[in-house]
Amino acid sequence: MGVMAAEHTRSAVSRVAAPRKSYMVIDRSPRRARPLPAGEALALEDYRRLVGILEAVDRAPDLAVFCERLLHALQSWFGYTTLAVLHGATLAEAMRDGGGIKSGYSPDFLDEYTARWAADDPFLTADAMRLLTERGVLTLADLTLADAHRRYVEHFLRPNGIPDKMSMVVDGGPWGALYVGVAVRDPSGAAPRDLAVMRSLRRHLAPIAAEHLLRARDSATDRPWRLTPREREVAALVVDGLTNQQVAQRLFISTETVKKHLTRILAETGCTSRTQLAVRWRDERTGGVP
């Protein structure tokens, strides 16, 4: 093969073997947002509310701060003024005697509720708790009201400007439950869009709540006193020198409820006075408990 032929052959091979260049074509034409699915219950602003609430709680350092931030976020993004965020080892414990935070309830309202109406609260029945566990979110319209429950609504809630109530449970798995109770003051009741947001919110809150409930349980594992979360909150405030009235105002519970908790606390700790409780509480705290 001559020189010219060899050069021609190498050039042909080179042309065949050279890889092709590929190009990415970017379509910069303006696009519209993907539409929501047909029948979607939430509007775009509802998703912003959902994200806003999650952003408010996702960096909470402990369970108490988590509950407080969740309550304030619900007030801010929904406009609710009267609500509670409570926690306990079970849903029943959270609703009846759980720790947490309440806002918007007057002392007179709480005193009347404890003294006269707590036994007739339809949300505290076994059927309501079962239904709440199944559905996640409930209103009064979802409940079958007995005569006593109707009296509770007609003679207690509505005269206090509460035509409807909404309840939500956040499942914390084996570590407990988070309960959110909302007094709905709108005469038309709970808005369907609010209910849809709450149903979605509870699913997103579940892993965050479970983590905080687990941490709170682990921190209490070695405590010798068998006190409920609410009793521990009452005891801590009493030890700090607050009166029963001040404790009631701080926790948004009635003074009668504070007295009942304090009686149980003194019996469980073997103390006979608030002073003795303060001494024992601080000694135990120094030693790593309660």
PDB file of C-alpha atoms in Angstrom:
ATOM      1  CA  MET A   1       0.000   0.000   0.000  1.00  0.00           C
ATOM      2  CA  GLY A   2       1.361   3.414  -0.957  1.00  0.00           C
ATOM      3  CA  VAL A   3       1.700   6.392   1.356  1.00  0.00           C
ATOM      4  CA  MET A   4      -1.292   8.166  -0.130  1.00  0.00           C
ATOM      5  CA  ALA A   5      -3.438   5.078   0.227  1.00  0.00           C
ATOM      6  CA  ALA A   6      -2.374   4.589   3.866  1.00  0.00           C
ATOM      7  CA  GLU A   7      -3.185   8.194   4.733  1.00  0.00           C
ATOM      8  CA  HIS A   8      -6.564   7.876   3.078  1.00  0.00           C
ATOM      9  CA  THR A   9      -7.295   4.713   5.066  1.00  0.00           C
ATOM     10  CA  ARG A  10      -6.324   6.315   8.433  1.00  0.00           C
ATOM     11  CA  SER A  11      -8.511   9.332   7.617  1.00  0.00           C
ATOM     12  CA  ALA A  12     -11.483   7.101   6.854  1.00  0.00           C
ATOM     13  CA  VAL A  13     -10.997   5.101  10.057  1.00  0.00           C
ATOM     14  CA  SER A  14     -10.679   8.305  11.991  1.00  0.00           C
ATOM     15  CA  ARG A  15     -13.907   9.592  10.541  1.00  0.00           C
ATOM     16  CA  VAL A  16     -15.745   6.386  11.341  1.00  0.00           C
ATOM     17  CA  ALA A  17     -14.368   5.950  14.861  1.00  0.00           C
ATOM     18  CA  ALA A  18     -14.907   9.530  16.101  1.00  0.00           C
ATOM     19  CA  PRO A  19     -17.753   9.597  18.608  1.00  0.00           C
ATOM     20  CA  ARG A  20     -20.717  11.752  17.901  1.00  0.00           C
ATOM     21  CA  LYS A  21     -21.330  14.757  20.105  1.00  0.00           C
ATOM     22  CA  SER A  22     -24.655  14.827  21.929  1.00  0.00           C
ATOM     23  CA  TYR A  23     -26.493  18.010  22.847  1.00  0.00           C
ATOM     24  CA  MET A  24     -29.126  18.709  25.532  1.00  0.00           C
ATOM     25  CA  VAL A  25     -31.872  20.914  24.211  1.00  0.00           C
ATOM     26  CA  ILE A  26     -33.456  23.025  26.976  1.00  0.00           C
ATOM     27  CA  ASP A  27     -36.967  24.227  26.363  1.00  0.00           C
ATOM     28  CA  ARG A  28     -37.086  27.709  27.846  1.00  0.00           C
ATOM     29  CA  SER A  29     -40.634  28.433  26.803  1.00  0.00           C
ATOM     30  CA  PRO A  30     -42.858  29.481  29.737  1.00  0.00           C
ATOM     31  CA  ARG A  31     -44.886  26.696  31.332  1.00  0.00           C
ATOM     32  CA  ARG A  32     -47.982  26.753  33.480  1.00  0.00           C
ATOM     33  CA  ALA A  33     -48.058  25.001  36.852  1.00  0.00           C
ATOM     34  CA  ARG A  34     -49.317  21.469  36.790  1.00  0.00           C
ATOM     35  CA  PRO A  35     -53.039  21.571  37.575  1.00  0.00           C
ATOM     36  CA  LEU A  36     -54.388  19.869  40.672  1.00  0.00           C
ATOM     37  CA  PRO A  37     -56.117  16.522  40.089  1.00  0.00           C
ATOM     38  CA  ALA A  38     -59.838  16.624  39.431  1.00  0.00           C
ATOM     39  CA  GLY A  39     -61.747  16.629  42.698  1.00  0.00           C
ATOM     40  CA  GLU A  40     -58.723  17.786  44.715  1.00  0.00           C
ATOM     41  CA  ALA A  41     -59.964  19.106  48.068  1.00  0.00           C
ATOM     42  CA  LEU A  42     -57.027  21.434  48.645  1.00  0.00           C
ATOM     43  CA  ALA A  43     -56.272  24.659  46.823  1.00  0.00           C
ATOM     44  CA  LEU A  44     -52.720  25.897  46.347  1.00  0.00           C
ATOM     45  CA  GLU A  45     -52.987  28.252  49.329  1.00  0.00           C
ATOM     46  CA  ASP A  46     -53.979  25.267  51.478  1.00  0.00           C
ATOM     47  CA  TYR A  47     -50.705  23.583  50.617  1.00  0.00           C
ATOM     48  CA  ARG A  48     -48.919  26.749  51.690  1.00  0.00           C
ATOM     49  CA  ARG A  49     -50.682  26.518  55.035  1.00  0.00           C
ATOM     50  CA  LEU A  50     -49.605  22.905  55.320  1.00  0.00           C
ATOM     51  CA  VAL A  51     -45.981  23.721  54.577  1.00  0.00           C
ATOM     52  CA  GLY A  52     -46.046  26.739  56.890  1.00  0.00           C
ATOM     53  CA  ILE A  53     -47.160  24.638  59.856  1.00  0.00           C
ATOM     54  CA  LEU A  54     -44.554  21.947  59.180  1.00  0.00           C
ATOM     55  CA  GLU A  55     -41.820  24.578  58.893  1.00  0.00           C
ATOM     56  CA  ALA A  56     -42.871  25.972  62.274  1.00  0.00           C
ATOM     57  CA  VAL A  57     -42.447  22.673  64.146  1.00  0.00           C
ATOM     58  CA  ASP A  58     -39.766  20.678  62.351  1.00  0.00           C
ATOM     59  CA  ARG A  59     -36.865  22.061  64.428  1.00  0.00           C
ATOM     60  CA  ALA A  60     -38.524  22.004  67.852  1.00  0.00           C
ATOM     61  CA  PRO A  61     -35.972  20.870  70.472  1.00  0.00           C
ATOM     62  CA  ASP A  62     -38.402  18.894  72.642  1.00  0.00           C
ATOM     63  CA  LEU A  63     -42.016  17.795  73.028  1.00  0.00           C
ATOM     64  CA  ALA A  64     -43.149  20.833  75.020  1.00  0.00           C
ATOM     65  CA  VAL A  65     -41.805  23.297  72.448  1.00  0.00           C
ATOM     66  CA  PHE A  66     -43.209  21.173  69.619  1.00  0.00           C
ATOM     67  CA  CYS A  67     -46.714  21.375  71.129  1.00  0.00           C
ATOM     68  CA  GLU A  68     -46.391  25.113  71.720  1.00  0.00           C
ATOM     69  CA  ARG A  69     -45.172  25.825  68.193  1.00  0.00           C
ATOM     70  CA  LEU A  70     -47.880  23.644  66.680  1.00  0.00           C
ATOM     71  CA  LEU A  71     -50.565  25.498  68.627  1.00  0.00           C
ATOM     72  CA  HIS A  72     -49.274  28.919  67.563  1.00  0.00           C
ATOM     73  CA  ALA A  73     -48.895  27.759  63.946  1.00  0.00           C
ATOM     74  CA  LEU A  74     -52.503  26.544  63.868  1.00  0.00           C
ATOM     75  CA  GLN A  75     -53.613  29.878  65.273  1.00  0.00           C
ATOM     76  CA  SER A  76     -51.574  31.771  62.700  1.00  0.00           C
ATOM     77  CA  TRP A  77     -52.377  29.768  59.570  1.00  0.00           C
ATOM     78  CA  PHE A  78     -56.017  28.897  60.333  1.00  0.00           C
ATOM     79  CA  GLY A  79     -57.084  31.816  62.508  1.00  0.00           C
ATOM     80  CA  TYR A  80     -58.192  29.548  65.339  1.00  0.00           C
ATOM     81  CA  THR A  81     -58.233  31.279  68.720  1.00  0.00           C
ATOM     82  CA  THR A  82     -59.328  28.528  71.096  1.00  0.00           C
ATOM     83  CA  LEU A  83     -57.569  25.186  70.906  1.00  0.00           C
ATOM     84  CA  ALA A  84     -55.486  22.600  72.726  1.00  0.00           C
ATOM     85  CA  VAL A  85     -52.494  20.457  71.757  1.00  0.00           C
ATOM     86  CA  LEU A  86     -52.133  17.580  74.221  1.00  0.00           C
ATOM     87  CA  HIS A  87     -50.083  14.393  74.392  1.00  0.00           C
ATOM     88  CA  GLY A  88     -50.170  11.105  76.273  1.00  0.00           C
ATOM     89  CA  ALA A  89     -49.234   7.441  76.185  1.00  0.00           C
ATOM     90  CA  THR A  90     -52.637   6.754  74.571  1.00  0.00           C
ATOM     91  CA  LEU A  91     -55.282   8.857  72.880  1.00  0.00           C
ATOM     92  CA  ALA A  92     -57.531   8.514  75.936  1.00  0.00           C
ATOM     93  CA  GLU A  93     -54.756   9.734  78.240  1.00  0.00           C
ATOM     94  CA  ALA A  94     -53.960  12.647  75.948  1.00  0.00           C
ATOM     95  CA  MET A  95     -57.598  13.761  75.835  1.00  0.00           C
ATOM     96  CA  ARG A  96     -58.439  13.231  79.500  1.00  0.00           C
ATOM     97  CA  ASP A  97     -55.259  14.012  81.387  1.00  0.00           C
ATOM     98  CA  GLY A  98     -52.487  14.704  78.912  1.00  0.00           C
ATOM     99  CA  GLY A  99     -49.663  17.177  79.085  1.00  0.00           C
ATOM    100  CA  GLY A 100     -49.418  19.948  76.541  1.00  0.00           C
ATOM    101  CA  ILE A 101     -50.835  23.418  76.024  1.00  0.00           C
ATOM    102  CA  LYS A 102     -54.206  25.168  75.697  1.00  0.00           C
ATOM    103  CA  SER A 103     -55.057  28.658  74.549  1.00  0.00           C
ATOM    104  CA  GLY A 104     -58.186  30.816  74.452  1.00  0.00           C
ATOM    105  CA  TYR A 105     -60.131  29.122  77.229  1.00  0.00           C
ATOM    106  CA  SER A 106     -61.200  31.351  80.130  1.00  0.00           C
ATOM    107  CA  PRO A 107     -60.832  30.118  83.747  1.00  0.00           C
ATOM    108  CA  ASP A 108     -64.619  30.322  84.189  1.00  0.00           C
ATOM    109  CA  PHE A 109     -65.160  28.170  81.101  1.00  0.00           C
ATOM    110  CA  LEU A 110     -62.715  25.549  82.363  1.00  0.00           C
ATOM    111  CA  ASP A 111     -64.151  25.557  85.881  1.00  0.00           C
ATOM    112  CA  GLU A 112     -67.680  25.050  84.544  1.00  0.00           C
ATOM    113  CA  TYR A 113     -66.517  22.325  82.179  1.00  0.00           C
ATOM    114  CA  THR A 114     -64.749  20.402  84.945  1.00  0.00           C
ATOM    115  CA  ALA A 115     -67.511  20.797  87.516  1.00  0.00           C
ATOM    116  CA  ARG A 116     -70.543  20.167  85.330  1.00  0.00           C
ATOM    117  CA  TRP A 117     -69.940  19.121  81.732  1.00  0.00           C
ATOM    118  CA  ALA A 118     -66.847  16.892  81.417  1.00  0.00           C
ATOM    119  CA  ALA A 119     -68.878  13.707  81.843  1.00  0.00           C
ATOM    120  CA  ASP A 120     -71.139  14.703  78.934  1.00  0.00           C
ATOM    121  CA  ASP A 121     -68.404  15.631  76.464  1.00  0.00           C
ATOM    122  CA  PRO A 122     -69.195  13.487  73.385  1.00  0.00           C
ATOM    123  CA  PHE A 123     -65.568  13.467  72.232  1.00  0.00           C
ATOM    124  CA  LEU A 124     -64.542  11.617  75.416  1.00  0.00           C
ATOM    125  CA  THR A 125     -66.740   8.587  74.748  1.00  0.00           C
ATOM    126  CA  ALA A 126     -65.200   5.278  73.716  1.00  0.00           C
ATOM    127  CA  ASP A 127     -67.094   5.357  70.390  1.00  0.00           C
ATOM    128  CA  ALA A 128     -65.793   8.843  69.569  1.00  0.00           C
ATOM    129  CA  MET A 129     -62.208   7.853  70.347  1.00  0.00           C
ATOM    130  CA  ARG A 130     -62.532   4.753  68.185  1.00  0.00           C
ATOM    131  CA  LEU A 131     -63.942   6.802  65.330  1.00  0.00           C
ATOM    132  CA  LEU A 132     -61.248   9.444  65.759  1.00  0.00           C
ATOM    133  CA  THR A 133     -58.559   6.769  65.614  1.00  0.00           C
ATOM    134  CA  GLU A 134     -60.058   5.398  62.391  1.00  0.00           C
ATOM    135  CA  ARG A 135     -60.648   8.709  60.588  1.00  0.00           C
ATOM    136  CA  GLY A 136     -58.012  10.964  62.104  1.00  0.00           C
ATOM    137  CA  VAL A 137     -60.225  14.075  62.158  1.00  0.00           C
ATOM    138  CA  LEU A 138     -63.742  14.489  63.572  1.00  0.00           C
ATOM    139  CA  THR A 139     -66.339  17.221  64.100  1.00  0.00           C
ATOM    140  CA  LEU A 140     -69.565  17.222  66.076  1.00  0.00           C
ATOM    141  CA  ALA A 141     -71.442  16.362  62.878  1.00  0.00           C
ATOM    142  CA  ASP A 142     -69.587  13.023  62.737  1.00  0.00           C
ATOM    143  CA  LEU A 143     -70.846  11.943  66.159  1.00  0.00           C
ATOM    144  CA  THR A 144     -74.096  10.371  67.225  1.00  0.00           C
ATOM    145  CA  LEU A 145     -75.212  12.558  70.130  1.00  0.00           C
ATOM    146  CA  ALA A 146     -77.164  11.154  73.056  1.00  0.00           C
ATOM    147  CA  ASP A 147     -79.451  13.460  75.038  1.00  0.00           C
ATOM    148  CA  ALA A 148     -76.709  14.331  77.530  1.00  0.00           C
ATOM    149  CA  HIS A 149     -74.357  15.190  74.685  1.00  0.00           C
ATOM    150  CA  ARG A 150     -76.974  17.397  73.034  1.00  0.00           C
ATOM    151  CA  ARG A 151     -77.420  19.284  76.295  1.00  0.00           C
ATOM    152  CA  TYR A 152     -73.641  19.730  76.416  1.00  0.00           C
ATOM    153  CA  VAL A 153     -73.716  21.308  72.962  1.00  0.00           C
ATOM    154  CA  GLU A 154     -76.876  23.380  73.429  1.00  0.00           C
ATOM    155  CA  HIS A 155     -76.360  24.566  77.006  1.00  0.00           C
ATOM    156  CA  PHE A 156     -72.578  24.788  77.274  1.00  0.00           C
ATOM    157  CA  LEU A 157     -70.755  25.061  73.958  1.00  0.00           C
ATOM    158  CA  ARG A 158     -73.123  27.301  72.018  1.00  0.00           C
ATOM    159  CA  PRO A 159     -73.758  29.789  74.843  1.00  0.00           C
ATOM    160  CA  ASN A 160     -69.957  30.165  74.991  1.00  0.00           C
ATOM    161  CA  GLY A 161     -69.767  30.953  71.280  1.00  0.00           C
ATOM    162  CA  ILE A 162     -68.699  27.466  70.131  1.00  0.00           C
ATOM    163  CA  PRO A 163     -71.145  26.016  67.582  1.00  0.00           C
ATOM    164  CA  ASP A 164     -68.765  23.244  66.536  1.00  0.00           C
ATOM    165  CA  LYS A 165     -65.625  21.411  67.637  1.00  0.00           C
ATOM    166  CA  MET A 166     -62.940  19.680  65.610  1.00  0.00           C
ATOM    167  CA  SER A 167     -60.641  16.970  66.917  1.00  0.00           C
ATOM    168  CA  MET A 168     -57.503  15.531  65.323  1.00  0.00           C
ATOM    169  CA  VAL A 169     -55.248  12.700  66.464  1.00  0.00           C
ATOM    170  CA  VAL A 170     -51.630  12.265  65.381  1.00  0.00           C
ATOM    171  CA  ASP A 171     -50.512   8.661  65.804  1.00  0.00           C
ATOM    172  CA  GLY A 172     -47.145   8.383  67.538  1.00  0.00           C
ATOM    173  CA  GLY A 173     -47.039   4.596  67.198  1.00  0.00           C
ATOM    174  CA  PRO A 174     -46.029   2.688  70.351  1.00  0.00           C
ATOM    175  CA  TRP A 175     -44.763   5.922  71.919  1.00  0.00           C
ATOM    176  CA  GLY A 176     -48.108   7.649  72.335  1.00  0.00           C
ATOM    177  CA  ALA A 177     -50.524  10.024  70.682  1.00  0.00           C
ATOM    178  CA  LEU A 178     -50.921  13.719  70.048  1.00  0.00           C
ATOM    179  CA  TYR A 179     -54.400  15.237  70.291  1.00  0.00           C
ATOM    180  CA  VAL A 180     -55.491  18.565  68.817  1.00  0.00           C
ATOM    181  CA  GLY A 181     -58.854  19.979  69.869  1.00  0.00           C
ATOM    182  CA  VAL A 182     -60.242  23.105  68.200  1.00  0.00           C
ATOM    183  CA  ALA A 183     -63.208  25.196  69.294  1.00  0.00           C
ATOM    184  CA  VAL A 184     -64.740  26.306  65.977  1.00  0.00           C
ATOM    185  CA  ARG A 185     -66.395  29.693  66.466  1.00  0.00           C
ATOM    186  CA  ASP A 186     -67.606  30.129  62.881  1.00  0.00           C
ATOM    187  CA  PRO A 187     -71.444  29.806  62.912  1.00  0.00           C
ATOM    188  CA  SER A 188     -71.265  27.580  59.813  1.00  0.00           C
ATOM    189  CA  GLY A 189     -68.965  25.107  61.575  1.00  0.00           C
ATOM    190  CA  ALA A 190     -65.645  23.630  60.488  1.00  0.00           C
ATOM    191  CA  ALA A 191     -64.810  24.483  56.871  1.00  0.00           C
ATOM    192  CA  PRO A 192     -64.382  21.472  54.533  1.00  0.00           C
ATOM    193  CA  ARG A 193     -61.041  22.845  53.318  1.00  0.00           C
ATOM    194  CA  ASP A 194     -59.801  23.172  56.906  1.00  0.00           C
ATOM    195  CA  LEU A 195     -60.738  19.554  57.524  1.00  0.00           C
ATOM    196  CA  ALA A 196     -58.916  18.478  54.363  1.00  0.00           C
ATOM    197  CA  VAL A 197     -55.756  20.319  55.421  1.00  0.00           C
ATOM    198  CA  MET A 198     -55.930  18.795  58.899  1.00  0.00           C
ATOM    199  CA  ARG A 199     -56.242  15.282  57.472  1.00  0.00           C
ATOM    200  CA  SER A 200     -53.153  15.815  55.370  1.00  0.00           C
ATOM    201  CA  LEU A 201     -51.316  17.586  58.182  1.00  0.00           C
ATOM    202  CA  ARG A 202     -51.713  14.731  60.653  1.00  0.00           C
ATOM    203  CA  ARG A 203     -49.956  12.316  58.306  1.00  0.00           C
ATOM    204  CA  HIS A 204     -46.990  14.662  57.881  1.00  0.00           C
ATOM    205  CA  LEU A 205     -46.813  15.369  61.607  1.00  0.00           C
ATOM    206  CA  ALA A 206     -46.793  11.692  62.607  1.00  0.00           C
ATOM    207  CA  PRO A 207     -43.017  10.994  62.276  1.00  0.00           C
ATOM    208  CA  ILE A 208     -42.113  14.291  63.993  1.00  0.00           C
ATOM    209  CA  ALA A 209     -44.534  13.679  66.854  1.00  0.00           C
ATOM    210  CA  ALA A 210     -43.391  10.064  67.250  1.00  0.00           C
ATOM    211  CA  GLU A 211     -39.772  11.183  67.610  1.00  0.00           C
ATOM    212  CA  HIS A 212     -40.629  13.718  70.324  1.00  0.00           C
ATOM    213  CA  LEU A 213     -42.904  11.279  72.160  1.00  0.00           C
ATOM    214  CA  LEU A 214     -40.135   8.662  72.130  1.00  0.00           C
ATOM    215  CA  ARG A 215     -37.577  11.132  73.512  1.00  0.00           C
ATOM    216  CA  ALA A 216     -39.988  12.241  76.227  1.00  0.00           C
ATOM    217  CA  ARG A 217     -40.686   8.631  77.190  1.00  0.00           C
ATOM    218  CA  ASP A 218     -36.998   7.744  77.289  1.00  0.00           C
ATOM    219  CA  SER A 219     -36.226  10.732  79.512  1.00  0.00           C
ATOM    220  CA  ALA A 220     -38.857   9.529  81.973  1.00  0.00           C
ATOM    221  CA  THR A 221     -37.884   5.843  81.979  1.00  0.00           C
ATOM    222  CA  ASP A 222     -35.868   5.987  85.176  1.00  0.00           C
ATOM    223  CA  ARG A 223     -38.218   8.232  87.103  1.00  0.00           C
ATOM    224  CA  PRO A 224     -39.523   6.491  90.242  1.00  0.00           C
ATOM    225  CA  TRP A 225     -42.707   8.545  90.550  1.00  0.00           C
ATOM    226  CA  ARG A 226     -45.618   7.302  88.477  1.00  0.00           C
ATOM    227  CA  LEU A 227     -47.065  10.634  87.429  1.00  0.00           C
ATOM    228  CA  THR A 228     -48.942  11.486  84.254  1.00  0.00           C
ATOM    229  CA  PRO A 229     -47.487  14.120  81.900  1.00  0.00           C
ATOM    230  CA  ARG A 230     -49.989  16.685  83.190  1.00  0.00           C
ATOM    231  CA  GLU A 231     -49.173  15.844  86.820  1.00  0.00           C
ATOM    232  CA  ARG A 232     -45.485  16.404  86.119  1.00  0.00           C
ATOM    233  CA  GLU A 233     -46.263  19.800  84.638  1.00  0.00           C
ATOM    234  CA  VAL A 234     -48.360  20.746  87.674  1.00  0.00           C
ATOM    235  CA  ALA A 235     -45.677  19.501  90.077  1.00  0.00           C
ATOM    236  CA  ALA A 236     -42.936  21.469  88.310  1.00  0.00           C
ATOM    237  CA  LEU A 237     -44.952  24.705  88.519  1.00  0.00           C
ATOM    238  CA  VAL A 238     -45.887  24.136  92.164  1.00  0.00           C
ATOM    239  CA  VAL A 239     -42.230  23.539  92.983  1.00  0.00           C
ATOM    240  CA  ASP A 240     -41.422  26.848  91.266  1.00  0.00           C
ATOM    241  CA  GLY A 241     -43.718  28.547  93.790  1.00  0.00           C
ATOM    242  CA  LEU A 242     -46.841  29.152  91.699  1.00  0.00           C
ATOM    243  CA  THR A 243     -50.227  29.158  93.431  1.00  0.00           C
ATOM    244  CA  ASN A 244     -53.050  26.895  92.300  1.00  0.00           C
ATOM    245  CA  GLN A 245     -54.637  29.837  90.486  1.00  0.00           C
ATOM    246  CA  GLN A 246     -51.374  30.669  88.717  1.00  0.00           C
ATOM    247  CA  VAL A 247     -50.870  27.027  87.715  1.00  0.00           C
ATOM    248  CA  ALA A 248     -54.409  26.944  86.340  1.00  0.00           C
ATOM    249  CA  GLN A 249     -53.812  30.090  84.304  1.00  0.00           C
ATOM    250  CA  ARG A 250     -50.471  28.847  82.996  1.00  0.00           C
ATOM    251  CA  LEU A 251     -51.839  25.455  81.889  1.00  0.00           C
ATOM    252  CA  PHE A 252     -55.334  26.655  80.938  1.00  0.00           C
ATOM    253  CA  ILE A 253     -57.026  24.233  83.297  1.00  0.00           C
ATOM    254  CA  SER A 254     -59.421  24.865  86.172  1.00  0.00           C
ATOM    255  CA  THR A 255     -58.276  25.409  89.754  1.00  0.00           C
ATOM    256  CA  GLU A 256     -60.296  22.356  90.769  1.00  0.00           C
ATOM    257  CA  THR A 257     -58.319  20.279  88.298  1.00  0.00           C
ATOM    258  CA  VAL A 258     -55.077  21.642  89.753  1.00  0.00           C
ATOM    259  CA  LYS A 259     -56.210  20.631  93.245  1.00  0.00           C
ATOM    260  CA  LYS A 260     -57.025  17.112  92.069  1.00  0.00           C
ATOM    261  CA  HIS A 261     -53.647  16.786  90.367  1.00  0.00           C
ATOM    262  CA  LEU A 262     -51.836  18.101  93.441  1.00  0.00           C
ATOM    263  CA  THR A 263     -53.628  15.643  95.714  1.00  0.00           C
ATOM    264  CA  ARG A 264     -52.553  12.785  93.456  1.00  0.00           C
ATOM    265  CA  ILE A 265     -48.984  14.145  93.235  1.00  0.00           C
ATOM    266  CA  LEU A 266     -48.599  14.386  97.013  1.00  0.00           C
ATOM    267  CA  ALA A 267     -49.955  10.862  97.457  1.00  0.00           C
ATOM    268  CA  GLU A 268     -47.644   9.391  94.820  1.00  0.00           C
ATOM    269  CA  THR A 269     -44.529  11.163  96.089  1.00  0.00           C
ATOM    270  CA  GLY A 270     -45.278  10.541  99.762  1.00  0.00           C
ATOM    271  CA  CYS A 271     -45.197  14.279 100.534  1.00  0.00           C
ATOM    272  CA  THR A 272     -47.509  16.049 102.957  1.00  0.00           C
ATOM    273  CA  SER A 273     -46.960  19.651 101.850  1.00  0.00           C
ATOM    274  CA  ARG A 274     -45.885  21.760  98.907  1.00  0.00           C
ATOM    275  CA  THR A 275     -42.644  22.578 100.718  1.00  0.00           C
ATOM    276  CA  GLN A 276     -41.783  18.918 101.173  1.00  0.00           C
ATOM    277  CA  LEU A 277     -42.648  18.263  97.538  1.00  0.00           C
ATOM    278  CA  ALA A 278     -40.275  21.055  96.473  1.00  0.00           C
ATOM    279  CA  VAL A 279     -37.420  19.580  98.517  1.00  0.00           C
ATOM    280  CA  ARG A 280     -37.955  16.042  97.274  1.00  0.00           C
ATOM    281  CA  TRP A 281     -38.489  17.159  93.678  1.00  0.00           C
ATOM    282  CA  ARG A 282     -35.239  19.114  93.619  1.00  0.00           C
ATOM    283  CA  ASP A 283     -33.332  16.296  95.331  1.00  0.00           C
ATOM    284  CA  GLU A 284     -34.590  13.851  92.757  1.00  0.00           C
ATOM    285  CA  ARG A 285     -33.754  16.224  89.920  1.00  0.00           C
ATOM    286  CA  THR A 286     -30.199  16.556  91.227  1.00  0.00           C
ATOM    287  CA  GLY A 287     -29.907  12.793  91.211  1.00  0.00           C
ATOM    288  CA  GLY A 288     -31.238  12.512  87.689  1.00  0.00           C
ATOM    289  CA  VAL A 289     -34.937  12.003  88.471  1.00  0.00           C
ATOM    290  CA  PRO A 290     -37.807  12.501  88.147  1.00  0.00           C
TER     291      PRO A 290
END
